[in-house]
Amino acid sequence: MGRVQCLAAAFLFFLLGLSTGQRVVTVQKGPLYRVKGSHVTLWCKVSGYQGPSEQNFQWSIYLPSAPEREVQIVSTVDPSFPYAIYTQRVRSRGIYVERVQGDAVLLHITELQDRDAGEYECHTPNTDERYFGSYSAKTNLSVIADTLSAFMAPEVITRTEGDAVELTCEVSKSTAQHTHLSVGWYRLQGSGESHAEEVLTLSKDFVLRPGPSYAQRFLAGDVRLNKIGNTMYKLSMTGLEPSDSGQLYCEAAEWIEDPDEIWKDISRKQTGRTSLAVTSQGKDLSVDIAAAETSLSEGDTLQLNCMVGAQKGSSRHFQVLWLLNSMKVARVDPHGVLIWEKEYEERAKLGQLRAFKQSNTVYVLTIYEVGLKDNGTYHCSVSEVKTPGDFHSIQTKLSSGIQVDMKPIESRMCLSMSASTPQVLAGDALILLCEVQGATSPVSVQWARERPGTVWGWKSTGRLGGEQHWQRSSRTAVAGAAGMVLRGKGGSEVAWGRISVPAPRALSSAGLGLHATLRSRIATVRYGQSFELVCQVSASYTLEEVPMSVGWLFQPSPPTGHYHELVRVLPSGTVAWGAAPPHFQEKAQMTKAATSFRLRIHNAVAADEGTYQCEVEVWRRSTLTLGQPAATTRSNAVGIKVMLPESKLQVSTKESSVEIANGADTAIECRIVFAQNNSQFAITWYLLPPPPADATTLKIVRANYSSILEYGAEFSSPAQKSRFLSQRVSSNIFWLRILSANPRDQGRYYCVVEEWLWLVDRWYKLGEGASGMTTLEFKLPERELHPEKTNRSISAREGEEVTLHCLLWSAPATRLSATWFQGEESGHARPLLTLHHGNAIEYPQESLAGRLHLHCSNFSLMLRSMEKGDAGVYHCQVQECQQQSEGKDWALQALTHSGYTQLTTVPPESTVFSRICSSPPLLNFILYLPLVLILLLALAGFCCYFKFRKSKKGNIPGDQLMELQGAGEVKKT
């Protein structure tokens, strides 16, 4: 069994080995339907190939009239490939091939004709060692009529700020295939403006999408789009603003779903433009106040009316403030929501006060059973706001004052008193209840202890069942007796009462052992999720018997240095809002259970991210109203992090190249593959200059999510701004348009897309992505330069010299400049030398100056004394320039590149001499050995010579010795 498994595995590996390296050609899946006259693209790519990374492609068509006959269209390698029927269109670039990358291309048909329908074949010539796989693929293209139409009658409309306007667009189609429509309205600021601002669009997926400037008004219902019948689309705008002025038009697009499940817009139509002018309304606000009666008796009813006078007041938004003696009483917002000042809340709950919005221009304040404290001067203040909820007023007007006088009245009454409890604790509040019978109107009440001269004050609780009730709360219960006096007009006493106060029981110290612990079940919440904070309080005494207040503190992230109080729940249950943002009050929920306090925040937003604490205060009942807590403690800090929605932004990273002629217009595309619904995008375009500039990336222009342009420092001049334009072509395609391009614009362009989303309170950046590089190259006339275009590969030994050719034959160099580069064909190349006009040579690397020699006639480069580091890819660039006039800059007339020469260095041939030279010890031995031998021979010669002289002297006889005497006499001795 094991042997069978081994054989099976070997067979499987054999099959896998066969599939490795199999060439596969893939073409855009068909059938495709495209509209006559439109710009059509078909993609084709090859994989699993061998050979160079840049593959060649050939496009052909099989016409329906002759399905077996191949008609050649265009090729990336053979200019003579097109048949005569397509030659002219290929030459004029009506049909051309765009190389997206080395193994992928796009076939462009700029204006589709009826005769372009048929079966298209994409073929790749073989570069493999053997034929294996598929070398071509086919797809069908059908040409259909353009039946899309869009019509809106041009008008000139004038409206006043706050008015409404409606525009109707008629859109129809009669395409036989299943297609969808998208209809949108756009606004041009002026007649000469090229960038249109999106107002509102009904997408092909039947989703309404407002433009960035109209998002809030769309959510408020002021900008709407309705479909009427089968062909009519109506745009409705209410509450017009002066910024709505401009040229409005309707644009319709027809979409079809290709077999690869990608929707493609096959036709677009724009209507005529309607001119809309919105004039700002004048500041015509006036405010009056009136009362039915201005002289009243205690217990009567006072009604005040505030009238607002304004043009088209019913469509404007007002906020009304009621004032008594310049002090705030109540506020009514544009929605009619009423907010009382704190000192009037109790009376409003008892039904003694009422304020409401009768209409948009009439507001009413009613006080039932008026008292002497309601005496004074009343005003109403009216503020106009742009939209409900706006905190900034357009204008504010104060009415004239109206004086209201109150007259006191008398009555005969009797009263009885009682205590709230027979037994109280130290620090508890003692409540004394006074019940009055026979009262027909309010009277003054005076509370007193039994000791003379000690007055407590009074408080009225209103009329109930023909009887009058008052209560008095003492901060600290004290044993003894208490009484009250009722006084009528002139201060005369009309009734009195007395009650004994029980002795209070003692309470242990309330300031010891107080502790608060704050916790949360989750520390990281998603945007829109709810979270809850629990503040647990403990102490060395029973907390249920003493009053407590809890305050919730917040420090935003990043920290600002201190906490601020969001809200505090007082012992009475009253909620006091602190420095909480407006949205916080609407979504915060506070609860209490025994000694546990909870704060629940719904729909978390980024502003809720930060650190929270709770602060607990314990009060003695005797000091409850004096603001002096007996003990205070703060909990630990708990951090909450709010996670924004995850960005799903995908930007196309395909690499491409564009080749244009000098002075032509071109466009660089930035395509968003996928993003969140309702996202807005900020697009920043960058340029990476080509070598040898080797400069840093340059920022061209940034269009934020509101389409506001911000140019980089190098492109901020008026001339550059007029040539580089950022344009949104569709919902997911952006263009950088370059007008009148010149060779200085060459380089690699790319865009960085930022995804922005409006989340409740403001815009948030979710993420960003960068596109692939688009290389912009210029196709300049080569004139008569005749560069050496053949790619070569040569080898040279180290130490020798080699010559690299640039031009095929000599050319006059008066207006020519040449630069030699060393590097990789697809990577960064570094300049070796540059020959400028006037035969001045510049060496960027001075260390190579002695080894490089340039022939000025044909710009051939000679490398002397080859080294191992000289290996690499070499090519030259030749430019022809012409000076426009004396003192002017040189203008580029022609530009050409030579082919690439792969230079390989070979170590020098190994000989006896090279071996000797490569070994320093051996070389030294050979050099110094002859010297040593010569010295030894010389020394031996000297020794022999002296030895010979000595032996010769020893052989002379004695009688031959002579003595020299006098002047030349010789005496024999």
PDB file of C-alpha atoms in Angstrom, residues 368-490:
ATOM      1  CA  TYR A 368     -52.023  82.439  36.919  1.00  0.00           C
ATOM      2  CA  GLU A 369     -52.644  83.746  40.482  1.00  0.00           C
ATOM      3  CA  VAL A 370     -50.087  86.513  40.278  1.00  0.00           C
ATOM      4  CA  GLY A 371     -48.330  87.637  43.431  1.00  0.00           C
ATOM      5  CA  LEU A 372     -46.421  90.682  44.536  1.00  0.00           C
ATOM      6  CA  LYS A 373     -43.155  89.082  43.296  1.00  0.00           C
ATOM      7  CA  ASP A 374     -44.571  89.227  39.747  1.00  0.00           C
ATOM      8  CA  ASN A 375     -44.643  93.015  39.894  1.00  0.00           C
ATOM      9  CA  GLY A 376     -42.241  94.835  37.535  1.00  0.00           C
ATOM     10  CA  THR A 377     -41.331  95.596  33.914  1.00  0.00           C
ATOM     11  CA  TYR A 378     -41.624  92.852  31.267  1.00  0.00           C
ATOM     12  CA  HIS A 379     -39.730  92.581  27.959  1.00  0.00           C
ATOM     13  CA  CYS A 380     -39.491  89.983  25.236  1.00  0.00           C
ATOM     14  CA  SER A 381     -36.279  89.497  23.216  1.00  0.00           C
ATOM     15  CA  VAL A 382     -36.421  87.875  19.741  1.00  0.00           C
ATOM     16  CA  SER A 383     -33.354  86.371  18.032  1.00  0.00           C
ATOM     17  CA  GLU A 384     -33.401  85.136  14.435  1.00  0.00           C
ATOM     18  CA  VAL A 385     -31.289  82.060  13.624  1.00  0.00           C
ATOM     19  CA  LYS A 386     -30.359  80.542  10.297  1.00  0.00           C
ATOM     20  CA  THR A 387     -31.566  77.032  11.127  1.00  0.00           C
ATOM     21  CA  PRO A 388     -33.179  75.450  14.221  1.00  0.00           C
ATOM     22  CA  GLY A 389     -30.445  74.377  16.612  1.00  0.00           C
ATOM     23  CA  ASP A 390     -28.031  77.051  15.380  1.00  0.00           C
ATOM     24  CA  PHE A 391     -26.369  78.836  18.328  1.00  0.00           C
ATOM     25  CA  HIS A 392     -25.377  81.913  16.287  1.00  0.00           C
ATOM     26  CA  SER A 393     -28.145  84.473  15.779  1.00  0.00           C
ATOM     27  CA  ILE A 394     -28.486  86.550  12.620  1.00  0.00           C
ATOM     28  CA  GLN A 395     -30.056  89.464  14.506  1.00  0.00           C
ATOM     29  CA  THR A 396     -31.661  90.164  17.898  1.00  0.00           C
ATOM     30  CA  LYS A 397     -34.352  92.738  18.794  1.00  0.00           C
ATOM     31  CA  LEU A 398     -35.662  93.705  22.264  1.00  0.00           C
ATOM     32  CA  SER A 399     -39.219  94.937  22.714  1.00  0.00           C
ATOM     33  CA  SER A 400     -40.140  98.021  24.656  1.00  0.00           C
ATOM     34  CA  GLY A 401     -40.895  97.463  28.379  1.00  0.00           C
ATOM     35  CA  ILE A 402     -44.413  97.110  29.800  1.00  0.00           C
ATOM     36  CA  GLN A 403     -45.010  97.900  33.514  1.00  0.00           C
ATOM     37  CA  VAL A 404     -47.287  95.521  35.437  1.00  0.00           C
ATOM     38  CA  ASP A 405     -48.507  96.555  38.949  1.00  0.00           C
ATOM     39  CA  MET A 406     -49.871  94.127  41.613  1.00  0.00           C
ATOM     40  CA  LYS A 407     -52.345  95.091  44.416  1.00  0.00           C
ATOM     41  CA  PRO A 408     -52.513  93.015  47.671  1.00  0.00           C
ATOM     42  CA  ILE A 409     -55.901  91.850  49.118  1.00  0.00           C
ATOM     43  CA  GLU A 410     -57.072  90.725  52.620  1.00  0.00           C
ATOM     44  CA  SER A 411     -59.173  87.791  53.889  1.00  0.00           C
ATOM     45  CA  ARG A 412     -60.197  86.028  57.165  1.00  0.00           C
ATOM     46  CA  MET A 413     -58.483  82.699  57.670  1.00  0.00           C
ATOM     47  CA  CYS A 414     -57.811  80.030  60.299  1.00  0.00           C
ATOM     48  CA  LEU A 415     -54.865  77.621  60.330  1.00  0.00           C
ATOM     49  CA  SER A 416     -53.555  74.409  61.852  1.00  0.00           C
ATOM     50  CA  MET A 417     -49.933  73.118  62.065  1.00  0.00           C
ATOM     51  CA  SER A 418     -48.354  69.655  62.018  1.00  0.00           C
ATOM     52  CA  ALA A 419     -44.864  68.108  61.781  1.00  0.00           C
ATOM     53  CA  SER A 420     -43.745  65.746  59.013  1.00  0.00           C
ATOM     54  CA  THR A 421     -42.466  63.065  61.414  1.00  0.00           C
ATOM     55  CA  PRO A 422     -42.678  62.381  65.157  1.00  0.00           C
ATOM     56  CA  GLN A 423     -38.938  61.538  65.322  1.00  0.00           C
ATOM     57  CA  VAL A 424     -35.958  62.954  63.331  1.00  0.00           C
ATOM     58  CA  LEU A 425     -32.220  62.335  63.060  1.00  0.00           C
ATOM     59  CA  ALA A 426     -29.495  64.884  63.628  1.00  0.00           C
ATOM     60  CA  GLY A 427     -28.983  66.703  60.357  1.00  0.00           C
ATOM     61  CA  ASP A 428     -32.449  65.709  59.046  1.00  0.00           C
ATOM     62  CA  ALA A 429     -34.746  68.360  57.628  1.00  0.00           C
ATOM     63  CA  LEU A 430     -37.800  69.066  59.754  1.00  0.00           C
ATOM     64  CA  ILE A 431     -40.864  69.833  57.671  1.00  0.00           C
ATOM     65  CA  LEU A 432     -43.678  71.797  59.306  1.00  0.00           C
ATOM     66  CA  LEU A 433     -47.015  71.847  57.480  1.00  0.00           C
ATOM     67  CA  CYS A 434     -49.455  74.729  57.876  1.00  0.00           C
ATOM     68  CA  GLU A 435     -53.037  74.233  56.670  1.00  0.00           C
ATOM     69  CA  VAL A 436     -55.097  77.397  56.164  1.00  0.00           C
ATOM     70  CA  GLN A 437     -58.862  77.477  55.761  1.00  0.00           C
ATOM     71  CA  GLY A 438     -60.916  80.327  54.322  1.00  0.00           C
ATOM     72  CA  ALA A 439     -58.115  81.739  52.172  1.00  0.00           C
ATOM     73  CA  THR A 440     -59.287  83.435  48.991  1.00  0.00           C
ATOM     74  CA  SER A 441     -55.941  84.811  47.902  1.00  0.00           C
ATOM     75  CA  PRO A 442     -52.262  84.467  48.826  1.00  0.00           C
ATOM     76  CA  VAL A 443     -51.072  86.041  52.093  1.00  0.00           C
ATOM     77  CA  SER A 444     -47.610  86.517  53.572  1.00  0.00           C
ATOM     78  CA  VAL A 445     -46.411  83.825  55.959  1.00  0.00           C
ATOM     79  CA  GLN A 446     -43.867  84.322  58.747  1.00  0.00           C
ATOM     80  CA  TRP A 447     -42.283  81.399  60.551  1.00  0.00           C
ATOM     81  CA  ALA A 448     -40.639  81.827  63.935  1.00  0.00           C
ATOM     82  CA  ARG A 449     -39.042  79.871  66.731  1.00  0.00           C
ATOM     83  CA  GLU A 450     -40.337  80.331  70.189  1.00  0.00           C
ATOM     84  CA  ARG A 451     -37.392  82.532  71.104  1.00  0.00           C
ATOM     85  CA  PRO A 452     -38.401  86.104  70.282  1.00  0.00           C
ATOM     86  CA  GLY A 453     -36.833  87.801  67.287  1.00  0.00           C
ATOM     87  CA  THR A 454     -35.830  84.631  65.364  1.00  0.00           C
ATOM     88  CA  VAL A 455     -37.534  84.663  61.952  1.00  0.00           C
ATOM     89  CA  TRP A 456     -37.289  81.775  59.486  1.00  0.00           C
ATOM     90  CA  GLY A 457     -38.883  83.242  56.338  1.00  0.00           C
ATOM     91  CA  TRP A 458     -41.790  81.832  54.304  1.00  0.00           C
ATOM     92  CA  LYS A 459     -42.709  79.907  51.190  1.00  0.00           C
ATOM     93  CA  SER A 460     -46.087  79.507  49.494  1.00  0.00           C
ATOM     94  CA  THR A 461     -47.118  76.195  47.870  1.00  0.00           C
ATOM     95  CA  GLY A 462     -50.278  77.405  46.145  1.00  0.00           C
ATOM     96  CA  ARG A 463     -54.021  76.840  46.438  1.00  0.00           C
ATOM     97  CA  LEU A 464     -55.476  73.347  46.862  1.00  0.00           C
ATOM     98  CA  GLY A 465     -59.187  72.540  47.371  1.00  0.00           C
ATOM     99  CA  GLY A 466     -60.092  75.905  48.803  1.00  0.00           C
ATOM    100  CA  GLU A 467     -57.393  75.575  51.452  1.00  0.00           C
ATOM    101  CA  GLN A 468     -53.933  77.095  51.536  1.00  0.00           C
ATOM    102  CA  HIS A 469     -50.833  75.018  52.512  1.00  0.00           C
ATOM    103  CA  TRP A 470     -47.362  76.187  53.512  1.00  0.00           C
ATOM    104  CA  GLN A 471     -44.355  74.164  54.545  1.00  0.00           C
ATOM    105  CA  ARG A 472     -41.095  75.159  56.256  1.00  0.00           C
ATOM    106  CA  SER A 473     -37.906  73.035  56.166  1.00  0.00           C
ATOM    107  CA  SER A 474     -35.298  73.526  58.878  1.00  0.00           C
ATOM    108  CA  ARG A 475     -31.770  72.485  57.863  1.00  0.00           C
ATOM    109  CA  THR A 476     -31.112  71.077  61.333  1.00  0.00           C
ATOM    110  CA  ALA A 477     -33.844  69.824  63.609  1.00  0.00           C
ATOM    111  CA  VAL A 478     -33.663  71.456  67.064  1.00  0.00           C
ATOM    112  CA  ALA A 479     -35.778  70.644  70.143  1.00  0.00           C
ATOM    113  CA  GLY A 480     -38.261  73.275  71.238  1.00  0.00           C
ATOM    114  CA  ALA A 481     -41.322  74.922  69.751  1.00  0.00           C
ATOM    115  CA  ALA A 482     -42.087  76.598  66.434  1.00  0.00           C
ATOM    116  CA  GLY A 483     -44.855  78.879  65.261  1.00  0.00           C
ATOM    117  CA  MET A 484     -46.136  80.788  62.263  1.00  0.00           C
ATOM    118  CA  VAL A 485     -47.920  84.091  61.715  1.00  0.00           C
ATOM    119  CA  LEU A 486     -50.137  85.092  58.776  1.00  0.00           C
ATOM    120  CA  ARG A 487     -50.193  88.776  57.993  1.00  0.00           C
ATOM    121  CA  GLY A 488     -52.582  90.603  55.727  1.00  0.00           C
ATOM    122  CA  LYS A 489     -52.573  94.039  54.108  1.00  0.00           C
ATOM    123  CA  GLY A 490     -50.443  96.533  55.985  1.00  0.00           C
TER     124      GLY A 490
END
